[in-house]
Amino acid sequence: MFRMPCQPRKGWQQLANEFGFHFHTMYGEPYWDESAYYQFTLAQIENDIEDPTAELHQMCLAVTEDVVNSEELLTRFRIPEQHWDLVRNSWQERAPSLYSRLDLVYSGKGPAKLLENNADTPTSLYESGFWQWLWLSQNVDAGKLALHADQFNSLQEKLVHRFREIALHYNINQLHMACCKDTVEDRGTVQYLQDCATEAGLLADFVFIEDIGLADTGVFTDLQDAPITDCFKLYPWEFMLREEFGDVLEDAQVNWIEPPWKSIISNKALLPQLWKKFKGHPNLLPAYFSDEINTNTLSGKWIKKPLFSREGANVSIIEGGIENKLSDGPYGEEGYIVQAFEPLPVFEGNHTLIGSWLVDDMPAGISVREDASAITQDLSRYLPHIIL
Amino acid sequence: MTDKRNTLLDVIDSVQGEKPALKRTKHIDLSRMRKGFCVKPLALGVASVILSGCGGEKEDATIYTSLEDCKQDFPDAVERCEAAYQTAVDEAMRTSPRFSSEYDCEHEFGPNQCQYVNNSSGSFFMPFMAGYMVSSLLSPNRYYSQPLYTSYSYNSPFRSRWITADGYVFDGDIRKRKYRVNKDVYKPKPTVNRTMKRGGFGSSVRAKSSWGSSSRKGGWGG
């Protein structure tokens, strides 16, 4: 695994426009960065990332099974009691999942370590599944990369296939897709999933989360008053379960993608629970609920994060028993976990994080993000990768 | 769906067993990935046209290219034809693809296919409505009508196809005017009489984002 500087394609911004990739630059900062790429060997990809990803996912599913069957753990995971049946039923009915992303610390050698599981609302999907694919094929066509250069990225193929399976499972030819207003990145991610669903023969109607309505008959509606029966939502379950319409979720009988059981697998309480069940597994970092141990007596470096935090909010570092806040934020009421600190590898001064994708339970590719900061991922840039 | 949760070792074996020669998506049809015009976040009519009728029946939808076509089909419902046409024209003004330059618009829709609009919602170029799709015109409750576009541009994947404002492309070329969908094969949709209230989801976003984030991301993906 190494970082290779390279020449950006001429006029790629215009190409991005043509393909509707509107968030390659955000808040005046570059996000998509093709001034370099990461190169992996096939063995690194297959042995160190692909196989551990499949295994880690199965381990996460095994923990989910434990949680669903334990009221104590459902409480631990802060699933509101009113929704235990919703979560349990979705698990017992094997409600199909679409995708997830495991964030891994990996330097090119040694075992990759699981930082967290973005199993409910992962983004950076379009730039992974399509845009870096296009980058590779154009650079190969232009003779800038070797003809046999490959990429660990079967995301688009697998997403389309998975939508076909989901359509058969629910007996549908139409579904809704939703995200929040005022976020070009989330909207772009959902548009990509609409494209994949369309490719699979589904009609994909869009509705903003805030615009979802409740009909007199108890079903959710879009802005045209059409019923929402099957819906992909890029919106966290921990919010949905607690908001006003959370009270009527059961009656509305929507087949949600991702399904309610993802509220368990995307929860950071998963990390200590994984460590309990598979203690010492080479791809896991030691992790505990912060109220289970005395953090003052912890030796070494630990990261403390809230169960529901996003984008590195409310994170602290604990070193020699002393806690130092790294970021502020609105989370934390729900409780914290601590996880052994595993430094991200540094390439040319950048801290590099691997996102390893799954479509259902199949490893489907990686994304590489760089950040100036060692822990929080505030201003990360996305870089393409190749296998050679 | 594949259910492999209970057989951890089987899955790992199967994943580690056969690996494809190519690690990436074999083929992507780039013409289908192009977004000639900006994404329209509107759950516009097509699905509701085709799917939201009474359960179990087939629903016809017809595309007309002029008001006269409709009147010929429905000589006894001329007013409804006129209303459906006007609905489509109004809808086109509200939802049609918009371009900042005539060049961009013509690139997508073909020479002389675009008009300049300057009104309260801004100034822009938009394609002429090429037809409108109508269904349940004689229904006492509600008929559907929405504008359709087509492209005369060789650059466009929509050339000679019917498309909606949000980019849904119909099967067949523009000569095809009748669409008929058998709904029996799909799960019936529940009924909606009217929507009582909106905004029951999304409050956490307002609450959490009022906190001054140092993050540049506004979204709730991760």
Coordinates of C-alpha atoms in Angstrom, one line a residue:
Chain A
M1 CA 0.0 0.0 0.0
F2 CA 1.5 3.3 -1.0
R3 CA 0.5 6.8 -2.1
M4 CA 1.4 7.8 -5.7
P5 CA 1.2 11.4 -6.9
C6 CA -0.5 11.7 -10.3
Q7 CA -1.8 14.2 -12.8
P8 CA -5.5 15.1 -12.4
R9 CA -7.5 14.4 -15.6
K10 CA -7.9 17.6 -17.7
G11 CA -11.3 19.1 -17.3
W12 CA -12.5 16.6 -14.7
Q13 CA -14.6 19.2 -13.0
Q14 CA -16.6 19.7 -16.2
L15 CA -17.0 16.0 -16.5
A16 CA -18.2 15.9 -12.9
N17 CA -20.8 18.5 -13.8
E18 CA -22.0 16.4 -16.7
F19 CA -22.4 13.4 -14.5
G20 CA -24.1 15.3 -11.7
F21 CA -21.2 15.0 -9.2
H22 CA -21.9 18.3 -7.4
F23 CA -20.1 17.9 -4.2
H24 CA -16.5 17.3 -5.3
T25 CA -15.7 20.6 -3.6
M26 CA -17.5 21.5 -0.4
Y27 CA -17.3 24.6 1.7
G28 CA -14.5 25.9 -0.5
E29 CA -12.3 22.9 0.2
P30 CA -11.5 20.1 -2.2
Y31 CA -13.2 16.8 -1.3
W32 CA -12.5 14.7 -4.4
D33 CA -8.7 14.7 -4.8
E34 CA -7.1 13.0 -7.8
S35 CA -3.7 14.6 -7.4
A36 CA -2.6 11.2 -5.9
Y37 CA -4.0 7.7 -5.6
Y38 CA -3.4 4.7 -3.3
Q39 CA -2.0 1.5 -4.7
F40 CA -2.6 -1.9 -3.1
T41 CA -1.5 -5.4 -4.0
L42 CA -4.2 -8.0 -4.7
A43 CA -3.1 -9.9 -1.6
Q44 CA -3.5 -6.8 0.6
I45 CA -7.0 -6.3 -0.8
E46 CA -8.2 -9.9 -0.6
N47 CA -6.4 -11.2 2.5
D48 CA -6.3 -8.0 4.7
I49 CA -9.5 -6.2 3.7
E50 CA -12.0 -8.3 1.8
D51 CA -12.0 -11.5 3.9
P52 CA -11.8 -9.6 7.3
T53 CA -14.7 -7.4 6.1
A54 CA -16.9 -10.5 5.4
E55 CA -15.9 -12.0 8.8
L56 CA -16.4 -8.8 10.8
H57 CA -19.8 -8.3 9.3
Q58 CA -20.8 -11.8 10.3
M59 CA -19.5 -11.1 13.8
C60 CA -21.6 -7.9 13.9
L61 CA -24.7 -9.9 12.8
A62 CA -24.0 -12.4 15.6
V63 CA -23.9 -9.6 18.2
T64 CA -27.2 -8.2 16.7
E65 CA -28.8 -11.6 17.3
D66 CA -27.7 -11.4 21.0
V67 CA -29.0 -7.9 21.4
V68 CA -32.4 -8.6 19.8
N69 CA -32.9 -11.4 22.3
S70 CA -32.0 -9.5 25.4
E71 CA -34.0 -6.8 27.0
E72 CA -31.0 -5.8 29.0
L73 CA -28.9 -5.3 25.9
L74 CA -31.7 -3.5 24.0
T75 CA -31.7 -1.1 27.0
R76 CA -27.9 -0.9 26.8
F77 CA -28.1 0.0 23.2
R78 CA -30.7 2.8 24.0
I79 CA -33.4 1.3 21.8
P80 CA -36.6 2.9 23.1
E81 CA -38.7 0.2 24.7
Q82 CA -41.7 1.2 22.6
H83 CA -39.8 0.1 19.5
W84 CA -38.4 -3.2 20.7
D85 CA -41.0 -5.1 18.7
L86 CA -40.3 -3.1 15.5
V87 CA -36.6 -3.9 15.8
R88 CA -37.1 -7.5 16.8
N89 CA -39.6 -8.2 14.1
S90 CA -37.5 -6.7 11.4
W91 CA -34.7 -9.0 12.5
Q92 CA -36.8 -12.1 12.8
E93 CA -38.4 -11.5 9.4
R94 CA -34.9 -11.1 8.0
A95 CA -35.8 -7.7 6.5
P96 CA -33.2 -7.2 3.8
S97 CA -30.4 -4.8 4.2
L98 CA -28.9 -2.9 1.3
Y99 CA -25.4 -1.7 2.3
S100 CA -22.9 -0.7 5.0
R101 CA -19.4 0.6 5.4
L102 CA -16.8 -0.6 7.9
D103 CA -14.2 2.0 8.8
L104 CA -10.8 0.3 9.1
V105 CA -7.4 1.3 10.3
Y106 CA -5.0 -0.4 7.9
S107 CA -1.4 0.6 6.9
G108 CA -0.6 -2.1 4.3
K109 CA 0.6 -4.6 6.8
G110 CA -0.7 -6.3 9.8
P111 CA -4.4 -6.9 10.5
A112 CA -6.9 -4.1 9.7
K113 CA -8.7 -2.9 12.8
L114 CA -12.4 -2.0 12.9
L115 CA -13.0 1.5 14.1
E116 CA -16.8 1.5 13.6
N117 CA -19.6 0.2 11.5
N118 CA -21.6 2.7 9.4
A119 CA -24.4 0.3 8.8
D120 CA -27.3 2.7 8.8
T121 CA -26.6 5.8 6.8
P122 CA -23.2 5.5 5.0
T123 CA -22.3 8.2 2.5
S124 CA -19.3 8.6 0.0
L125 CA -21.1 5.9 -2.0
Y126 CA -21.3 7.7 -5.4
E127 CA -17.6 8.7 -5.4
S128 CA -16.7 5.1 -4.5
G129 CA -19.1 3.1 -6.7
F130 CA -19.0 5.3 -9.8
W131 CA -16.7 8.2 -9.8
Q132 CA -13.5 6.4 -8.8
W133 CA -14.4 3.6 -11.2
L134 CA -14.7 6.2 -14.0
W135 CA -11.3 7.8 -12.9
L136 CA -9.6 4.4 -13.2
S137 CA -11.1 3.4 -16.6
Q138 CA -10.3 6.8 -18.1
N139 CA -6.7 6.7 -16.9
V140 CA -6.3 3.2 -18.2
D141 CA -7.8 4.2 -21.5
A142 CA -5.4 7.2 -21.7
G143 CA -2.4 5.0 -21.0
K144 CA -1.6 6.7 -17.8
L145 CA -2.3 3.6 -15.7
A146 CA -1.3 0.0 -16.6
L147 CA -3.8 -2.0 -18.6
H148 CA -4.1 -4.6 -15.9
A149 CA -4.6 -2.0 -13.1
D150 CA -7.8 -3.0 -11.2
Q151 CA -9.8 -1.6 -8.4
F152 CA -11.6 -3.2 -5.4
N153 CA -15.0 -1.8 -6.4
S154 CA -17.9 -3.9 -7.5
L155 CA -20.3 -1.6 -5.6
Q156 CA -22.5 -0.5 -8.5
E157 CA -22.9 -4.0 -9.9
K158 CA -23.8 -5.3 -6.5
L159 CA -26.2 -2.5 -5.6
V160 CA -28.2 -3.0 -8.8
H161 CA -28.3 -6.7 -8.2
R162 CA -29.3 -6.1 -4.6
F163 CA -32.2 -3.8 -5.6
R164 CA -33.5 -6.6 -7.9
E165 CA -33.4 -9.0 -4.9
I166 CA -35.2 -6.5 -2.7
A167 CA -37.8 -5.9 -5.4
L168 CA -38.5 -9.6 -5.5
H169 CA -38.5 -9.9 -1.8
Y170 CA -41.1 -7.3 -1.3
N171 CA -42.9 -7.8 -4.6
I172 CA -42.6 -4.2 -5.7
N173 CA -41.8 -2.2 -8.8
Q174 CA -41.7 1.1 -7.1
L175 CA -40.1 2.5 -3.9
H176 CA -39.4 5.9 -2.3
M177 CA -36.1 7.3 -1.4
A178 CA -35.5 10.0 1.2
C179 CA -32.9 12.3 2.8
C180 CA -32.9 15.6 4.5
K181 CA -33.1 19.0 2.9
D182 CA -30.1 21.3 2.4
T183 CA -27.4 18.7 2.0
V184 CA -26.0 18.3 -1.4
E185 CA -23.9 15.3 -0.4
D186 CA -26.8 13.3 1.0
R187 CA -29.0 14.2 -2.0
G188 CA -26.2 13.1 -4.3
T189 CA -25.9 9.8 -2.5
V190 CA -29.6 9.2 -2.7
Q191 CA -29.7 10.2 -6.4
Y192 CA -27.0 7.5 -7.0
L193 CA -29.1 4.9 -5.3
Q194 CA -32.1 6.1 -7.3
D195 CA -30.0 5.5 -10.4
C196 CA -29.1 2.0 -9.2
A197 CA -32.7 1.1 -8.4
T198 CA -33.8 2.4 -11.8
E199 CA -31.2 0.2 -13.4
A200 CA -32.7 -2.7 -11.5
G201 CA -36.1 -1.9 -13.1
L202 CA -37.7 -0.1 -10.1
L203 CA -39.4 3.3 -10.1
A204 CA -37.6 5.4 -7.5
D205 CA -39.5 8.4 -6.3
F206 CA -37.8 11.0 -4.1
V207 CA -39.2 12.7 -1.0
F208 CA -37.5 14.8 1.6
I209 CA -37.6 13.3 5.1
E210 CA -39.1 16.6 6.4
D211 CA -41.8 16.4 3.8
I212 CA -43.1 12.9 4.6
G213 CA -46.7 13.1 5.6
L214 CA -49.1 11.0 7.7
A215 CA -52.4 10.2 6.0
D216 CA -55.8 9.7 7.8
T217 CA -55.4 6.0 7.0
G218 CA -52.2 5.8 9.0
V219 CA -49.8 5.4 6.1
F220 CA -46.9 7.8 5.3
T221 CA -47.3 9.9 2.1
D222 CA -45.1 11.9 -0.2
L223 CA -45.9 15.4 -1.4
Q224 CA -48.2 14.1 -4.1
D225 CA -50.2 12.2 -1.4
A226 CA -49.0 8.9 -2.8
P227 CA -48.5 6.3 -0.1
I228 CA -45.0 5.4 1.0
T229 CA -44.9 1.6 1.4
D230 CA -41.2 0.8 0.7
C231 CA -38.6 3.4 1.4
F232 CA -34.9 3.9 1.5
K233 CA -34.0 6.5 4.0
L234 CA -30.6 8.2 4.5
Y235 CA -31.6 9.2 8.0
P236 CA -30.5 7.6 11.2
W237 CA -32.8 5.2 13.0
E238 CA -31.8 6.7 16.4
F239 CA -33.5 9.9 15.3
M240 CA -36.5 8.3 13.6
L241 CA -37.4 6.2 16.7
R242 CA -37.5 9.3 18.8
E243 CA -39.3 11.8 16.6
E244 CA -43.0 12.6 16.4
F245 CA -43.7 10.1 13.6
G246 CA -41.8 7.5 15.5
D247 CA -45.0 6.9 17.5
V248 CA -46.8 5.8 14.3
L249 CA -44.0 3.8 12.7
E250 CA -45.6 0.4 13.5
D251 CA -48.9 1.3 12.0
A252 CA -47.5 2.9 8.8
Q253 CA -46.1 -0.6 7.9
V254 CA -43.3 0.7 5.7
N255 CA -40.6 -1.7 4.5
W256 CA -37.6 0.4 5.4
I257 CA -34.2 0.2 3.8
E258 CA -32.1 0.1 5.9
P259 CA -34.4 -2.0 8.2
P260 CA -35.0 -1.2 11.9
W261 CA -32.5 -3.8 13.1
K262 CA -29.8 -1.6 11.7
S263 CA -30.3 0.6 14.7
I264 CA -28.4 -2.1 16.6
I265 CA -25.6 -2.8 14.2
S266 CA -24.9 0.9 13.5
N267 CA -24.8 1.7 17.2
K268 CA -21.4 2.3 18.8
A269 CA -22.5 0.0 21.7
L270 CA -21.7 -2.7 19.2
L271 CA -18.0 -2.2 19.7
P272 CA -17.8 -3.2 23.4
Q273 CA -20.3 -6.0 22.7
L274 CA -18.1 -7.3 19.8
W275 CA -15.1 -7.3 22.1
K276 CA -17.0 -9.2 24.8
K277 CA -18.0 -11.9 22.3
F278 CA -14.9 -12.1 20.2
K279 CA -12.2 -10.9 22.6
G280 CA -8.7 -10.9 21.1
H281 CA -9.9 -11.2 17.5
P282 CA -7.1 -9.7 15.3
N283 CA -9.4 -7.2 13.6
L284 CA -11.0 -5.8 16.7
L285 CA -9.8 -3.1 19.1
P286 CA -10.5 -3.5 22.8
A287 CA -13.6 -1.6 23.7
Y288 CA -15.8 -1.1 26.8
F289 CA -18.9 0.7 27.9
S290 CA -17.4 3.7 29.8
D291 CA -19.6 3.0 32.9
E292 CA -18.2 -0.6 33.0
I293 CA -14.7 0.4 33.8
N294 CA -12.8 3.0 35.7
T295 CA -11.4 5.2 33.0
N296 CA -9.0 6.8 35.5
T297 CA -7.1 3.6 35.8
L298 CA -6.9 2.8 32.0
S299 CA -3.4 2.5 30.8
G300 CA -2.4 3.6 27.4
K301 CA -4.4 5.7 25.0
W302 CA -8.2 5.4 24.6
I303 CA -10.8 7.2 22.6
K304 CA -14.1 7.9 24.2
K305 CA -17.1 8.4 22.0
P306 CA -20.9 8.7 22.4
L307 CA -23.2 5.8 21.3
F308 CA -24.8 7.9 18.6
S309 CA -22.2 10.4 17.6
R310 CA -21.7 11.4 14.0
E311 CA -18.7 13.0 12.2
G312 CA -16.5 12.7 15.2
A313 CA -18.6 14.9 17.5
N314 CA -18.2 14.7 21.3
V315 CA -15.0 12.7 21.1
S316 CA -12.3 12.6 23.9
I317 CA -8.9 11.1 24.2
I318 CA -8.0 9.4 27.5
E319 CA -4.3 9.1 28.2
G320 CA -2.8 8.0 31.5
G321 CA -6.3 8.2 33.0
I322 CA -6.6 11.9 32.0
E323 CA -9.5 12.8 29.7
N324 CA -9.1 15.5 27.0
K325 CA -11.9 16.7 24.9
L326 CA -11.1 16.7 21.1
S327 CA -14.4 17.9 19.8
D328 CA -17.7 19.4 21.0
G329 CA -21.1 18.4 19.9
P330 CA -24.7 17.7 20.8
Y331 CA -24.4 14.0 21.7
G332 CA -23.5 12.1 24.9
E333 CA -26.8 11.9 26.8
E334 CA -27.2 8.4 25.6
G335 CA -23.8 7.2 27.1
Y336 CA -20.3 6.5 26.0
I337 CA -17.9 3.8 25.0
V338 CA -14.2 3.7 25.1
Q339 CA -12.0 2.1 22.4
A340 CA -8.3 1.5 22.4
F341 CA -6.6 4.2 20.3
E342 CA -5.2 2.9 17.1
P343 CA -3.4 5.6 15.1
L344 CA -4.2 6.0 11.5
P345 CA -1.3 5.4 9.2
V346 CA 0.3 8.6 7.8
F347 CA 1.1 9.0 4.1
E348 CA 2.8 12.3 3.1
G349 CA 1.5 13.9 6.2
N350 CA -2.1 12.7 5.7
H351 CA -4.0 10.4 8.1
T352 CA -5.5 7.7 5.9
L353 CA -8.7 5.8 6.7
I354 CA -10.1 2.9 4.7
G355 CA -13.9 2.5 4.3
S356 CA -14.7 -1.1 3.4
W357 CA -18.1 -1.5 1.7
L358 CA -20.6 -4.3 2.0
V359 CA -23.7 -4.8 -0.2
D360 CA -25.9 -7.0 2.0
D361 CA -23.2 -9.4 3.3
M362 CA -20.8 -9.3 0.4
P363 CA -17.6 -7.2 0.5
A364 CA -18.0 -4.8 -2.4
G365 CA -15.0 -2.4 -2.5
I366 CA -13.2 0.3 -0.6
S367 CA -12.9 4.0 -0.3
V368 CA -9.8 5.9 0.9
R369 CA -10.1 9.1 2.7
E370 CA -7.3 11.4 4.0
D371 CA -7.5 13.9 6.8
A372 CA -5.2 16.4 8.3
S373 CA -6.4 15.4 11.8
A374 CA -5.5 12.1 13.5
I375 CA -8.9 11.3 14.9
T376 CA -11.8 13.4 13.9
Q377 CA -12.7 13.3 10.2
D378 CA -13.8 16.9 9.7
L379 CA -12.2 17.9 6.4
S380 CA -11.4 14.6 4.8
R381 CA -10.6 14.3 1.2
Y382 CA -11.5 11.3 -1.0
L383 CA -8.7 9.7 -3.1
P384 CA -9.1 7.0 -5.7
H385 CA -7.2 3.7 -5.4
I386 CA -5.9 1.0 -7.7
I387 CA -4.8 -2.6 -7.4
L388 CA -1.6 -3.5 -9.2
Chain B
M1 CA -32.9 -12.7 0.1
T2 CA -29.8 -14.6 0.9
D3 CA -29.8 -15.7 4.5
K4 CA -26.4 -16.6 5.7
R5 CA -26.5 -15.2 9.2
N6 CA -26.5 -18.4 11.0
T7 CA -23.7 -20.0 9.1
L8 CA -20.8 -17.8 9.7
L9 CA -18.2 -20.3 8.6
D10 CA -20.1 -21.1 5.4
V11 CA -20.1 -17.5 4.4
I12 CA -16.4 -17.0 5.1
D13 CA -15.6 -20.1 3.1
S14 CA -17.7 -19.0 0.2
V15 CA -16.2 -15.6 0.2
Q16 CA -12.7 -16.9 0.5
G17 CA -13.3 -19.7 -2.0
E18 CA -14.1 -18.4 -5.5
K19 CA -12.9 -14.9 -6.2
P20 CA -13.7 -13.2 -9.5
A21 CA -10.7 -12.3 -11.7
L22 CA -11.8 -8.6 -11.9
K23 CA -12.3 -6.8 -8.6
R24 CA -14.4 -4.0 -10.0
T25 CA -17.8 -3.5 -11.7
K26 CA -17.4 -4.9 -15.2
H27 CA -19.4 -2.5 -17.2
I28 CA -21.3 0.8 -16.5
D29 CA -23.4 2.3 -19.2
L30 CA -22.1 5.9 -19.0
S31 CA -24.9 7.4 -21.0
R32 CA -27.3 6.3 -18.3
M33 CA -25.1 7.9 -15.6
R34 CA -25.0 11.3 -17.3
K35 CA -27.2 14.0 -15.7
G36 CA -27.9 16.4 -18.5
F37 CA -29.9 18.6 -16.2
C38 CA -29.9 19.1 -12.6
V39 CA -31.5 16.7 -10.2
K40 CA -35.0 17.6 -9.5
P41 CA -36.0 16.5 -6.0
L42 CA -39.6 16.0 -6.8
A43 CA -41.6 12.8 -6.4
L44 CA -43.3 13.6 -9.6
G45 CA -46.3 11.9 -11.1
V46 CA -45.1 8.8 -13.0
A47 CA -45.4 6.4 -10.2
S48 CA -48.6 7.8 -9.0
V49 CA -50.0 7.9 -12.5
I50 CA -49.3 4.2 -13.0
L51 CA -49.7 2.8 -9.5
S52 CA -52.1 4.7 -7.4
G53 CA -55.4 3.8 -9.0
C54 CA -57.9 1.3 -7.5
G55 CA -56.2 -1.9 -6.5
G56 CA -56.0 -4.8 -8.9
E57 CA -57.0 -2.9 -12.1
K58 CA -55.1 -2.0 -15.1
E59 CA -54.6 1.7 -15.7
D60 CA -54.2 3.3 -19.1
A61 CA -52.1 6.4 -19.6
T62 CA -52.1 8.2 -22.9
I63 CA -49.6 10.7 -24.2
Y64 CA -51.0 13.6 -26.3
T65 CA -48.9 16.0 -28.3
S66 CA -51.6 18.6 -28.6
L67 CA -54.9 19.7 -27.1
E68 CA -56.6 18.6 -30.3
D69 CA -55.4 15.0 -29.9
C70 CA -57.1 14.8 -26.6
K71 CA -60.3 16.4 -27.8
Q72 CA -60.5 13.8 -30.5
D73 CA -60.3 11.0 -28.0
F74 CA -62.8 12.6 -25.7
P75 CA -65.2 14.7 -27.7
D76 CA -67.6 14.7 -24.8
A77 CA -65.0 15.9 -22.3
V78 CA -63.4 18.8 -24.0
E79 CA -63.2 20.9 -20.8
R80 CA -61.4 18.1 -19.1
C81 CA -58.9 17.9 -21.9
E82 CA -58.4 21.6 -21.6
A83 CA -57.9 21.4 -17.9
A84 CA -55.5 18.5 -18.2
Y85 CA -53.5 20.4 -20.8
Q86 CA -53.4 23.5 -18.6
T87 CA -52.3 21.4 -15.6
A88 CA -49.4 20.1 -17.7
V89 CA -48.4 23.5 -18.9
D90 CA -48.5 24.9 -15.4
E91 CA -46.6 21.9 -14.1
A92 CA -44.0 22.3 -16.9
M93 CA -43.4 25.9 -15.8
R94 CA -42.9 24.7 -12.2
T95 CA -40.8 21.6 -12.7
S96 CA -39.2 21.5 -16.1
P97 CA -35.4 21.1 -16.3
R98 CA -33.7 24.5 -16.1
F99 CA -30.5 25.6 -17.7
S100 CA -28.5 28.7 -17.2
S101 CA -27.5 28.9 -20.9
E102 CA -29.3 28.2 -24.1
Y103 CA -26.3 26.2 -25.2
D104 CA -26.6 23.7 -22.3
C105 CA -30.3 23.4 -22.9
E106 CA -29.9 22.7 -26.6
H107 CA -27.1 20.3 -26.0
E108 CA -29.6 18.2 -24.1
F109 CA -32.8 18.8 -26.0
G110 CA -31.7 19.8 -29.5
P111 CA -31.6 23.0 -31.6
N112 CA -34.5 25.4 -31.2
Q113 CA -36.1 23.2 -28.5
C114 CA -35.6 25.6 -25.7
Q115 CA -37.3 28.8 -24.6
Y116 CA -36.1 31.7 -22.4
V117 CA -38.1 32.3 -19.3
N118 CA -37.9 35.2 -17.0
N119 CA -40.3 35.2 -14.1
S120 CA -40.6 35.4 -10.4
S121 CA -38.7 32.1 -10.0
G122 CA -35.7 33.4 -11.9
S123 CA -34.4 33.6 -15.5
F124 CA -33.4 30.4 -17.3
F125 CA -33.8 28.3 -20.4
M126 CA -36.2 25.4 -20.4
P127 CA -37.2 22.8 -23.1
F128 CA -40.6 23.1 -24.7
M129 CA -43.2 20.7 -23.5
A130 CA -43.4 18.0 -26.2
G131 CA -46.4 16.2 -24.9
Y132 CA -48.4 15.5 -21.8
M133 CA -49.5 12.2 -20.3
V134 CA -53.0 11.8 -19.1
S135 CA -54.8 9.0 -17.2
S136 CA -58.2 8.6 -15.6
L137 CA -59.4 11.6 -17.5
L138 CA -63.0 10.6 -17.0
S139 CA -62.6 9.6 -13.4
P140 CA -65.0 11.5 -11.1
N141 CA -62.3 11.8 -8.4
R142 CA -59.2 12.8 -10.0
Y143 CA -57.3 12.7 -13.3
Y144 CA -53.6 12.8 -13.7
S145 CA -51.7 15.0 -16.2
Q146 CA -48.1 15.8 -16.4
P147 CA -45.8 17.3 -19.0
L148 CA -43.3 15.2 -21.0
Y149 CA -40.3 16.2 -23.0
T150 CA -38.2 14.6 -25.7
S151 CA -34.8 15.4 -27.2
Y152 CA -33.8 16.0 -30.7
S153 CA -30.1 16.1 -29.8
Y154 CA -27.7 13.5 -30.9
N155 CA -25.8 14.0 -27.7
S156 CA -28.7 12.9 -25.5
P157 CA -29.6 9.5 -24.3
F158 CA -33.2 10.8 -24.3
R159 CA -33.2 11.3 -28.1
S160 CA -36.7 10.3 -29.4
R161 CA -37.8 9.0 -26.0
W162 CA -40.5 10.4 -23.7
I163 CA -39.1 11.7 -20.5
T164 CA -40.5 13.4 -17.4
A165 CA -39.2 16.5 -15.7
D166 CA -37.4 14.4 -13.1
G167 CA -35.6 12.3 -15.7
Y168 CA -37.8 9.2 -15.9
V169 CA -37.4 7.7 -19.4
F170 CA -40.2 5.7 -20.8
D171 CA -39.8 2.5 -22.8
G172 CA -40.0 2.8 -26.6
D173 CA -39.6 5.8 -28.8
I174 CA -41.9 8.8 -29.1
R175 CA -44.2 7.1 -31.5
K176 CA -45.4 5.0 -28.6
R177 CA -48.4 6.9 -27.0
K178 CA -50.2 4.3 -25.0
Y179 CA -48.9 2.8 -21.8
R180 CA -50.7 0.1 -19.9
V181 CA -49.4 -1.4 -16.7
N182 CA -50.7 -4.5 -15.1
K183 CA -50.8 -3.7 -11.4
D184 CA -51.9 -7.2 -10.3
V185 CA -48.4 -8.5 -10.2
Y186 CA -47.4 -6.0 -7.6
K187 CA -48.3 -5.5 -4.0
P188 CA -51.3 -3.3 -3.9
K189 CA -50.8 0.2 -2.5
P190 CA -52.8 1.3 0.6
T191 CA -55.3 4.0 0.3
V192 CA -54.7 7.7 1.2
N193 CA -57.7 10.0 1.5
R194 CA -55.7 12.9 2.6
T195 CA -52.5 13.8 4.4
M196 CA -53.2 15.0 7.9
K197 CA -49.8 16.4 8.8
R198 CA -46.2 16.7 7.7
G199 CA -42.9 17.3 9.4
G200 CA -43.1 14.4 11.9
F201 CA -39.6 13.4 10.8
G202 CA -36.5 15.6 10.7
S203 CA -36.8 17.4 14.1
S204 CA -33.5 15.9 15.3
V205 CA -31.8 17.5 12.4
R206 CA -33.0 20.9 13.3
A207 CA -32.0 20.3 17.0
K208 CA -28.6 18.9 16.3
S209 CA -27.6 21.2 13.6
S210 CA -28.4 24.3 15.6
W211 CA -25.3 23.3 17.5
G212 CA -22.4 25.1 15.8
S213 CA -20.6 22.3 14.1
S214 CA -17.0 22.6 13.0
S215 CA -17.7 20.0 10.5
R216 CA -18.2 21.1 6.9
K217 CA -20.8 18.3 6.4
G218 CA -24.4 19.2 6.7
G219 CA -25.8 15.8 6.1
W220 CA -26.7 12.9 8.3
G221 CA -24.9 10.2 6.4
G222 CA -21.6 9.1 7.8

